[in-house]
Short mmCIF file of C-alpha atoms in Angstrom, two decimals:
data_model
loop_
_atom_site.label_atom_id
_atom_site.label_comp_id
_atom_site.label_asym_id
_atom_site.label_seq_id
_atom_site.Cartn_x
_atom_site.Cartn_y
_atom_site.Cartn_z
CA MET A 57 251.30 211.35 -7.33
CA ASP A 58 249.23 210.41 -10.40
CA THR A 59 250.59 207.15 -11.83
CA SER A 60 247.73 206.56 -14.26
CA PRO A 61 248.75 205.49 -17.78
CA ARG A 62 249.53 208.36 -20.14
CA ILE A 63 251.03 208.91 -23.56
CA TYR A 64 253.19 211.97 -24.19
CA TYR A 65 253.80 213.56 -27.59
CA TRP A 66 256.87 215.52 -28.64
CA GLY A 67 257.48 217.24 -31.97
CA PHE A 68 254.11 216.78 -33.66
CA THR A 69 252.17 219.46 -35.57
CA PRO A 70 248.58 220.25 -34.51
CA GLU A 71 247.32 218.39 -37.61
CA GLU A 72 249.39 215.32 -36.75
CA LEU A 73 248.09 215.41 -33.18
CA LEU A 74 244.50 215.29 -34.47
CA LEU A 75 245.30 212.20 -36.56
CA LEU A 76 247.05 210.52 -33.63
CA ASP A 77 244.28 211.34 -31.17
CA ALA A 78 241.63 209.85 -33.49
CA PHE A 79 243.74 206.71 -33.97
CA LEU A 80 244.40 206.31 -30.23
CA GLN A 81 240.72 206.84 -29.36
CA GLU A 82 239.86 203.88 -31.61
CA LEU A 83 242.18 201.77 -29.44
CA SER A 84 240.77 203.17 -26.17
CA ALA A 85 244.27 204.39 -25.32
CA PRO A 86 244.86 206.40 -22.15
CA GLN A 87 245.09 210.17 -21.92
CA SER A 88 247.61 211.82 -24.22
CA LEU A 89 249.50 215.02 -23.46
CA VAL A 90 251.93 217.23 -25.35
CA ILE A 91 255.40 217.97 -24.00
CA GLU A 92 255.91 221.64 -24.80
CA PRO A 93 259.28 223.09 -25.93
CA GLU A 94 259.68 224.91 -22.58
CA HIS A 95 259.52 221.55 -20.76
CA ALA A 96 262.33 219.89 -22.73
CA HIS A 97 265.07 220.63 -20.19
CA LEU A 98 263.08 219.25 -17.25
CA THR A 99 263.60 215.71 -16.06
CA VAL A 100 261.10 213.12 -17.23
CA HIS A 101 259.94 212.85 -13.59
CA GLU A 102 259.26 216.60 -13.45
CA ILE A 103 257.26 216.43 -16.69
CA LEU A 104 255.20 213.55 -15.32
CA PHE A 105 254.56 214.88 -11.83
CA SER A 106 254.95 218.67 -11.69
CA GLU A 107 253.80 221.86 -13.34
CA LYS A 108 257.35 223.20 -13.70
CA LYS A 109 258.69 224.93 -16.79
CA ALA A 110 262.41 224.99 -17.51
CA GLY A 111 262.29 228.31 -19.34
CA GLU A 112 264.75 227.63 -22.13
CA GLU A 113 262.90 226.14 -25.08
CA LEU A 114 264.11 223.32 -27.29
CA VAL A 115 262.83 223.19 -30.86
CA PRO A 116 261.73 219.62 -31.65
CA ASP A 117 263.61 217.99 -34.53
CA GLU A 118 262.22 214.50 -34.00
CA LYS A 119 258.82 213.03 -33.20
CA VAL A 120 258.63 210.99 -29.99
CA MET A 121 255.78 209.10 -28.38
CA LEU A 122 256.60 208.44 -24.72
CA PHE A 123 254.58 205.84 -22.81
CA PHE A 124 254.10 206.05 -19.05
CA ASN A 125 252.53 203.01 -17.32
CA VAL A 126 250.84 201.95 -20.57
CA PRO A 127 250.34 198.16 -20.78
CA ALA A 128 252.78 196.44 -23.14
CA GLU A 129 249.93 194.88 -25.15
CA LEU A 130 248.49 198.32 -25.92
CA ILE A 131 251.91 199.69 -26.88
CA GLN A 132 252.26 196.79 -29.32
CA GLN A 133 248.79 197.52 -30.74
CA ILE A 134 249.69 201.17 -31.23
CA MET A 135 253.01 200.42 -32.91
CA LYS A 136 251.51 197.75 -35.17
CA GLY A 137 248.41 199.78 -36.00
CA ALA A 138 250.39 202.93 -36.82
CA LYS A 139 252.17 201.05 -39.62
CA THR A 140 248.89 200.57 -41.47
CA ARG A 141 247.47 204.04 -40.83
CA ASP A 142 248.20 207.48 -42.19
CA VAL A 143 249.68 208.73 -38.93
CA PRO A 144 253.19 210.06 -38.23
CA ARG A 145 255.85 207.46 -37.39
CA PRO A 146 257.60 208.62 -34.22
CA ILE A 147 260.34 207.13 -32.14
CA TYR A 148 258.58 205.10 -29.45
CA ALA A 149 259.90 205.07 -25.89
CA MET A 150 258.79 203.95 -22.45
CA VAL A 151 259.49 205.68 -19.16
CA THR A 152 261.86 203.42 -17.22
CA LYS A 153 263.43 203.47 -13.76
CA GLU A 154 266.60 204.74 -15.40
CA ASN A 155 265.33 207.39 -17.81
CA ILE A 156 262.78 208.94 -15.44
CA ALA A 157 265.68 210.85 -13.83
CA TRP A 158 267.08 212.09 -17.17
CA LYS A 159 266.42 215.48 -18.65
CA PHE A 160 263.87 214.98 -21.39
CA SER A 161 266.23 216.64 -23.90
CA ASP A 162 268.91 214.05 -23.02
CA LEU A 163 266.39 211.24 -23.47
CA VAL A 164 265.47 212.57 -26.92
CA ASP A 165 269.16 212.78 -27.88
CA HIS A 166 269.67 209.20 -26.69
CA LEU A 167 266.61 208.00 -28.60
CA LYS A 168 267.74 209.73 -31.80
CA LYS A 169 271.18 208.11 -31.60
CA GLU A 170 269.64 204.71 -30.90
CA HIS A 171 267.19 205.17 -33.78
CA GLU A 172 269.95 206.20 -36.21
CA PHE A 173 272.04 203.20 -35.16
CA MET A 174 269.14 200.82 -35.75
CA GLN A 175 268.36 202.39 -39.14
CA ARG A 176 271.99 202.03 -40.25
CA ARG A 177 272.06 198.46 -39.01
CA PHE A 178 268.80 197.63 -40.75
CA SER A 179 269.82 199.25 -44.03
CA GLY A 180 273.16 197.39 -43.88
CA ARG A 181 271.33 194.10 -43.43
CA LYS A 182 269.05 194.89 -46.38
CA GLU A 183 272.06 195.66 -48.59
CA ASN A 184 273.57 192.31 -47.63
CA GLY A 185 270.32 190.48 -48.41
CA GLU A 186 269.67 189.60 -44.77
CA GLY A 187 266.51 191.63 -44.14
CA HIS A 188 263.37 189.57 -44.76
#
């Protein structure tokens, strides 16, 4: 079982992938792979460790960058560096003991809800003059 660090992309265009790959190469980031629409209904574990395809495709409606065994310092560098670069701004996520058993499509749904909640919370704080 290959547990080497990897970064997975979901929902990016080919042009966006080129920008991201160039940016990540500058940081000496680990291998990056694309999660294809036919893999969306597999578990995260199956995506990481098998060649399975679920068959039914899911059309991406959100960009996700999923980190597997990537050191926290590098994840921070990527997130901080992406803010100053002309690269897409995805939802960032790490593979955990809990979410590795989830279907990837369920993980994306969870991430989208979490992201929307945080955006509402942040915009509410800005409106109240709390966000500085």
